[in-house]
Coordinates of C-alpha atoms and ligand atoms in Angstrom, one line a residue:
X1 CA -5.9 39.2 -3.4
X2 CA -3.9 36.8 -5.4
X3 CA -1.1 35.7 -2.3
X4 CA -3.9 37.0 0.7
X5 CA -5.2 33.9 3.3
X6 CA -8.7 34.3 4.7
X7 CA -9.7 33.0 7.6
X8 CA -14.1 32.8 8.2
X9 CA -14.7 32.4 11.5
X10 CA -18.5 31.1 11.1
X11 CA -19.6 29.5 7.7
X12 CA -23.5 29.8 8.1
X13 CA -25.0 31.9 5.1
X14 CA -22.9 34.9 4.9
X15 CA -19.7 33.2 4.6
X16 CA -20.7 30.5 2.3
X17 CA -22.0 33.2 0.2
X18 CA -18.4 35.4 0.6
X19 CA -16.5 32.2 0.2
X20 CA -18.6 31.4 -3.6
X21 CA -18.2 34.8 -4.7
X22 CA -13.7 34.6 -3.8
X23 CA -13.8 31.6 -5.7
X24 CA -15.7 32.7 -8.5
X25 CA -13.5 35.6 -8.8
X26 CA -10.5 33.2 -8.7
X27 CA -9.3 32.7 -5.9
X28 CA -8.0 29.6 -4.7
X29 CA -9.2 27.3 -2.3
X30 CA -6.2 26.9 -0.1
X31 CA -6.2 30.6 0.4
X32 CA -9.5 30.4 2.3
X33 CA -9.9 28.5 5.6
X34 CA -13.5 28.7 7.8
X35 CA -14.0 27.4 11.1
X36 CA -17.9 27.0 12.5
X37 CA -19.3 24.0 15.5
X38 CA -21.3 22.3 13.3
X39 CA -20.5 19.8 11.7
X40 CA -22.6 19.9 8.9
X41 CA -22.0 23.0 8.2
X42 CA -18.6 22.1 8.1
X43 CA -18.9 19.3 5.6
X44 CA -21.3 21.6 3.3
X45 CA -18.9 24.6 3.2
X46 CA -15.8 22.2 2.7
X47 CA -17.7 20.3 -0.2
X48 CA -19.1 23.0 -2.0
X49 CA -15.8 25.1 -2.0
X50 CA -13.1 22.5 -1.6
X51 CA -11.2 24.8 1.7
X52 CA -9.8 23.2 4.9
X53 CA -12.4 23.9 7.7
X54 CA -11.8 23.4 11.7
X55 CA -14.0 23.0 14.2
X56 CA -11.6 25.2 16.1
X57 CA -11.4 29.3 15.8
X58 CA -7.9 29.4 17.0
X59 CA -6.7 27.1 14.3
X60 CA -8.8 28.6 11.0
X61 CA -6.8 32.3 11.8
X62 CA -3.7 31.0 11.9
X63 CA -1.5 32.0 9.0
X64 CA -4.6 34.3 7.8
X65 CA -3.5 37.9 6.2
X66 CA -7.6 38.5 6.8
X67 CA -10.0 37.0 9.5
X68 CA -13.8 37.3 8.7
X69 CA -16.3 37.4 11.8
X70 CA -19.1 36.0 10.2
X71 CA -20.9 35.0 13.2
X72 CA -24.3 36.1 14.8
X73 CA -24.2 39.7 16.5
X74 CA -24.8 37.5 19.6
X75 CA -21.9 35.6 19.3
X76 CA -19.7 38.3 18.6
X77 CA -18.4 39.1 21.9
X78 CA -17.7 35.7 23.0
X79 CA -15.8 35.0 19.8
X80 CA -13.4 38.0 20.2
X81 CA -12.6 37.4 23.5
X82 CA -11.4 33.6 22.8
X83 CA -9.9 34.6 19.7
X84 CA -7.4 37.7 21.3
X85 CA -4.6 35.1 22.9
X86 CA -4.4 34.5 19.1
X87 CA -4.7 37.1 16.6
X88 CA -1.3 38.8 15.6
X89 CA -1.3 42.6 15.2
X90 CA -1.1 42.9 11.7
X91 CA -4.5 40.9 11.0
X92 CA -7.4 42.5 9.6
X93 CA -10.1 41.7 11.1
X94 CA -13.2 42.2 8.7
X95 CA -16.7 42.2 10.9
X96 CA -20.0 41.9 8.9
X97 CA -22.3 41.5 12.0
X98 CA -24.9 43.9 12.1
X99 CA -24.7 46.5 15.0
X100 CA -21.2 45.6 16.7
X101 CA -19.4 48.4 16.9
X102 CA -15.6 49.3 16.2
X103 CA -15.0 50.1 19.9
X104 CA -16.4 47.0 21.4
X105 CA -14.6 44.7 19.0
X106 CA -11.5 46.6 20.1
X107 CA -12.8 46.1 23.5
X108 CA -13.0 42.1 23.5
X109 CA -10.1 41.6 20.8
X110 CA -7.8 44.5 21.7
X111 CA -6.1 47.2 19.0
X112 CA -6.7 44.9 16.1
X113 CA -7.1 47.0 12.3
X114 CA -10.9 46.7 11.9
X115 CA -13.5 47.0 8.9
X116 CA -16.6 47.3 9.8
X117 CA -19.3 46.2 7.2
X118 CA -23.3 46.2 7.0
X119 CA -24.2 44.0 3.6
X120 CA -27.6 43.0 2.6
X121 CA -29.8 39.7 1.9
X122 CA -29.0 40.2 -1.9
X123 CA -24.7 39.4 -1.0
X124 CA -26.9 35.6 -1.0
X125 CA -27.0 36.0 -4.6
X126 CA -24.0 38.1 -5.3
X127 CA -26.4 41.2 -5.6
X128 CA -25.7 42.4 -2.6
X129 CA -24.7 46.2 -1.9
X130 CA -22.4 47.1 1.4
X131 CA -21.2 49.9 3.1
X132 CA -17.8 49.6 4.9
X133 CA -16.0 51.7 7.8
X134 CA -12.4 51.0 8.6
X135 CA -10.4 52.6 11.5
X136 CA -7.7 54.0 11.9
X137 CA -4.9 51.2 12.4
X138 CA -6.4 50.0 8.7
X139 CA -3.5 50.4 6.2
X140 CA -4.4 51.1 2.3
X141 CA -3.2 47.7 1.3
X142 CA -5.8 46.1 4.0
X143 CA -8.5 48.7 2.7
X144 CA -8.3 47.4 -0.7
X145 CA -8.5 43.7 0.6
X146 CA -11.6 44.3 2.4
X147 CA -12.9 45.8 -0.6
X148 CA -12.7 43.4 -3.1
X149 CA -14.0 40.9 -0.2
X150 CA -16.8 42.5 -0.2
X151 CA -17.3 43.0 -3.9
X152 CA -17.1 39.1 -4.1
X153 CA -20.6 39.5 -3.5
X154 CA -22.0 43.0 -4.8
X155 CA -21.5 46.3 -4.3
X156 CA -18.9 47.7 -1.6
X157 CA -19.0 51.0 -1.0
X158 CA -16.6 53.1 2.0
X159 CA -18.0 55.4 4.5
X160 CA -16.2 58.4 6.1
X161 CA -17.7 57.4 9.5
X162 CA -19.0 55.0 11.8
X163 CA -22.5 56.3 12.6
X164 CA -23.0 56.0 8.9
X165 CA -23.4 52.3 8.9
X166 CA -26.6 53.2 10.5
X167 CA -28.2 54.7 8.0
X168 CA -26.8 52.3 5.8
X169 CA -28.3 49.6 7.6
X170 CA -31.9 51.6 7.4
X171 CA -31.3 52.3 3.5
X172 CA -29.6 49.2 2.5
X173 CA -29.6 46.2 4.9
X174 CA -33.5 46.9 6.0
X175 CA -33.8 48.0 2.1
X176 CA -34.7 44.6 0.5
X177 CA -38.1 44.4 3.2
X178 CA -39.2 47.4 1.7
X179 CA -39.3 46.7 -1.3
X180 CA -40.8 43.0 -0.9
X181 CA -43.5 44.9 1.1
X182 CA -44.1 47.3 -2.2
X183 CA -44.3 43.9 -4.2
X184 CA -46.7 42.1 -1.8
X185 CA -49.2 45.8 -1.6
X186 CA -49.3 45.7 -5.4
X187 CA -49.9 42.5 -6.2
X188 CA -53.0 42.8 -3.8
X189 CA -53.9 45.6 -5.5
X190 CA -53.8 44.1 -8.4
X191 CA -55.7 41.5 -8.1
X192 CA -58.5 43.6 -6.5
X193 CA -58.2 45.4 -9.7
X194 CA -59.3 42.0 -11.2
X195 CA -56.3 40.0 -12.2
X196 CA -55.2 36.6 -11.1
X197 CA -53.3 36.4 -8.3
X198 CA -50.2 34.6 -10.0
X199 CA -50.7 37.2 -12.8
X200 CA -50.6 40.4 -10.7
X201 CA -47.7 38.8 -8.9
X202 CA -45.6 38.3 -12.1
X203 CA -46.6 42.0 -13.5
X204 CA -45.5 43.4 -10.5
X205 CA -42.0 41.7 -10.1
X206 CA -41.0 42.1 -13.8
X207 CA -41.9 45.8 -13.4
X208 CA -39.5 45.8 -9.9
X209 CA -36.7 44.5 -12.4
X210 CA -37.6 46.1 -15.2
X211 CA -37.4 50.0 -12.8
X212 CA -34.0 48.4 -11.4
X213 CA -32.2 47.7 -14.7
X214 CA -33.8 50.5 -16.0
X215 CA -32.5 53.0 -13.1
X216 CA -29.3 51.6 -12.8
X217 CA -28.0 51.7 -16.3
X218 CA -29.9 55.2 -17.1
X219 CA -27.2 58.4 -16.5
X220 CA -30.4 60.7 -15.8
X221 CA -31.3 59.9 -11.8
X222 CA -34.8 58.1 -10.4
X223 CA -36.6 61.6 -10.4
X224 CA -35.8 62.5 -14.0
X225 CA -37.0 59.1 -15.1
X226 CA -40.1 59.1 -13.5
X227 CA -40.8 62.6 -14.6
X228 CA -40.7 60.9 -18.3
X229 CA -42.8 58.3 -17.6
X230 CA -45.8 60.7 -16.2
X231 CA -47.6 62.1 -18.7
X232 CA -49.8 65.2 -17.6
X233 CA -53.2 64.2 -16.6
X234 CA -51.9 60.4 -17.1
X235 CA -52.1 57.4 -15.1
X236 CA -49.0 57.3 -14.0
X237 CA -50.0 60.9 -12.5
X238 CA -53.1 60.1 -11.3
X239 CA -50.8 57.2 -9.2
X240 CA -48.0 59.6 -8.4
X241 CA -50.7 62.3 -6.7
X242 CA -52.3 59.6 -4.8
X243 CA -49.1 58.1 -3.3
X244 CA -47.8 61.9 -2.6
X245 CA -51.6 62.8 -1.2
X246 CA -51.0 60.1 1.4
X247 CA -47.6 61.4 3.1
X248 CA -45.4 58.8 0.9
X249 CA -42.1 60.5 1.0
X250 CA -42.7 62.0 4.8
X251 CA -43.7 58.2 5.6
X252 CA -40.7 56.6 3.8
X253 CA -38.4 59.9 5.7
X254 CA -39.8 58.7 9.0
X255 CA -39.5 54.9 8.2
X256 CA -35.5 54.5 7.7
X257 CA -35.2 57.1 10.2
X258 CA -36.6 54.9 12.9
X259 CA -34.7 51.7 11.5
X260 CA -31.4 53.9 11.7
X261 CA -32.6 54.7 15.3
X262 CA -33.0 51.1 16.3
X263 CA -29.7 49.7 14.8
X264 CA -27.9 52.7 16.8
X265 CA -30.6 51.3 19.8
X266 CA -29.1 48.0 19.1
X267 CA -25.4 48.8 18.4
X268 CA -25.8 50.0 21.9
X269 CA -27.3 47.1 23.9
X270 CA -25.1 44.4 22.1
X271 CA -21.9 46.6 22.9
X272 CA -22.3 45.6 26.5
Ligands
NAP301 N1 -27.7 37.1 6.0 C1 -27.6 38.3 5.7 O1 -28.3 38.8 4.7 C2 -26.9 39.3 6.5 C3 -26.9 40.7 6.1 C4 -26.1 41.6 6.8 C5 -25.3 41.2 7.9 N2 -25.3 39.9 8.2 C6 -24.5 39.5 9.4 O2 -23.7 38.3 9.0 C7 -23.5 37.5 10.2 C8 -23.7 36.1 9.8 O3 -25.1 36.0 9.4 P1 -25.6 34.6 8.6 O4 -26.9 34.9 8.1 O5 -24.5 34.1 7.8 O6 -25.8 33.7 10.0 P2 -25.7 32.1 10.1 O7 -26.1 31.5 8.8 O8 -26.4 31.8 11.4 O9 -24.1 31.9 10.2 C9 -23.4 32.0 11.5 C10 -22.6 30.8 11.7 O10 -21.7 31.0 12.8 C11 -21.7 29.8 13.5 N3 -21.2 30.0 14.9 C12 -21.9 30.2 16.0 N4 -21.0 30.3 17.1 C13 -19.8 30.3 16.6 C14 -18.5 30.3 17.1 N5 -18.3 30.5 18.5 N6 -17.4 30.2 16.3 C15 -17.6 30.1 15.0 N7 -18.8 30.0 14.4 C16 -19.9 30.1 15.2 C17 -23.1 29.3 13.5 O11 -23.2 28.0 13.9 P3 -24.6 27.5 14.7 O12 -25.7 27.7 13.7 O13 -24.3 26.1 15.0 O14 -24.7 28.4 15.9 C18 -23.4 29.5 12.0 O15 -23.1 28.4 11.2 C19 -24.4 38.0 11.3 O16 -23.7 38.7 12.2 C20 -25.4 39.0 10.5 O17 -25.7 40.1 11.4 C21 -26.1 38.9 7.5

């Protein structure tokens, strides 16, 4: 990435988040150039990461090796269609809006090399996990740029095909509510178990960390270590068997199936 020019085109959260991680990872700020109506925003993004920014999207992508849509799913359509008089062929055009697919982008900016990406929440923090999909017209070198976009901010991880980025977005991009919604049934149970609120609150979110560190720098997988944590005729058992008694796997099964089902719902209405 050390000669390519980015262009964000919207500098709300995502790209301010993007735009931290390139810097931190040395980039430099004339490389990167984000373009957004408001002001403020403008002034914030500038400020905190010392790039140029416009008020016009035209302007930001020229000169850009990369242009970032970084814009509401909403906005999307508009935004390619005033940016096609200008985009030059050999562009990448890097989408992180949730559920807009390949084919209408091509649609409203033309035959443009697209990667398609579906990040998470976590990307805020640099702890973010993505799955990307490029097409066709997408050379090696411009693969490799996406990726270590991406990576600014977590983990970035290529797909074989499109549809994918469903399920990604059920697994991954949904993924963070699901486990917030773990933390907040614990806690509660918890504390009708007798503990303080602020107490059951803190045990539960160390243990969330505690199971992610633990799973993600073990080389046995998130089956094998729970097996050694559940002693026969344990507590941990007793647990296990009560979740399982309930449906828990058939209920998460049928829970990021029907999130998969409404981002390909959605993919489908915003396409329009
Ligand atoms: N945040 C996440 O965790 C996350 C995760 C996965 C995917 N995404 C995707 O990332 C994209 C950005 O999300 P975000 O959370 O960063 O949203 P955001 O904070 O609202 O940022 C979008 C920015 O784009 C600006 N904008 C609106 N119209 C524009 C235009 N015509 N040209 C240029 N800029 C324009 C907005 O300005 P105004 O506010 O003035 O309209 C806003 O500053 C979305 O498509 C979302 O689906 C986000």
């Amino acid at each position: 990435m050390s000669n390519t020019r980015i262009a964000f085109i919207g500098a709300g959260n995502m790209a301010a988040s993007l735009i931290g991680g390139l810097r931190a990872k040395g980039l430099d700020a004339a490389q990167i150039r984000a373009s957004d109506p408001g002001v403020d925003t403008r002034t914030r993004v500038s400020g905190e990461h010392g790039i140029e920014t416009f008020a016009d999207n035209a302007q930001a992508i020229d000169g850009a090796d990369v242009v970032v849509l970084a814009v509401k799913p909403q906005a999307m359509k508009a935004v390619c269609e005033a940016l096609r008089p200008s985009l030059k062929p050999h562009q990448l055009v890097v989408s992180i809006a949730a559920g807009i697919t390949c084919a209408s982008m091509n649609k409203w900016l033309g035959e443009q090399p697209i990667v398609r990406c579906m990040p998470n929440t976590p990307a805020l923090l640099r702890q973010g996990v993505s799955g990307l999909f490029a097409t066709q017209q997408v050379s090696a070198g411009q693969r490799q740029q996406a990726e270590e976009l991406l990576s600014a901010v977590g983990l970035a991880l290529w797909l074989e095909t499109e549809q994918q980025l469903d399920a990604v977005t059920a697994v991954s991009g949904s993924g963070p509510a699901y486990f917030f919604l773990l933390i907040e049934a614990m806690t509660a149970a918890g504390e009708k178990l007798g503990l303080p609120r602020e107490i059951a609150a803190k045990l539960t979110l160390q243990t969330a960390l505690g199971a992610a560190h633990m799973a993600t720098s073990s080389d046995v997988d998130a089956a094998e270590l729970r097996r050694r944590v559940t002693s026969p005729a344990g507590t941990t058992e007793a647990a296990i068997k009560s979740f399982q008694a309930g449906g828990f796997e058939a209920l998460v099964e049928k829970a990021l199936g029907a999130a998969a089902h409404r981002s390909a719902e959605m993919a489908e209405q915003l396409g329009q």
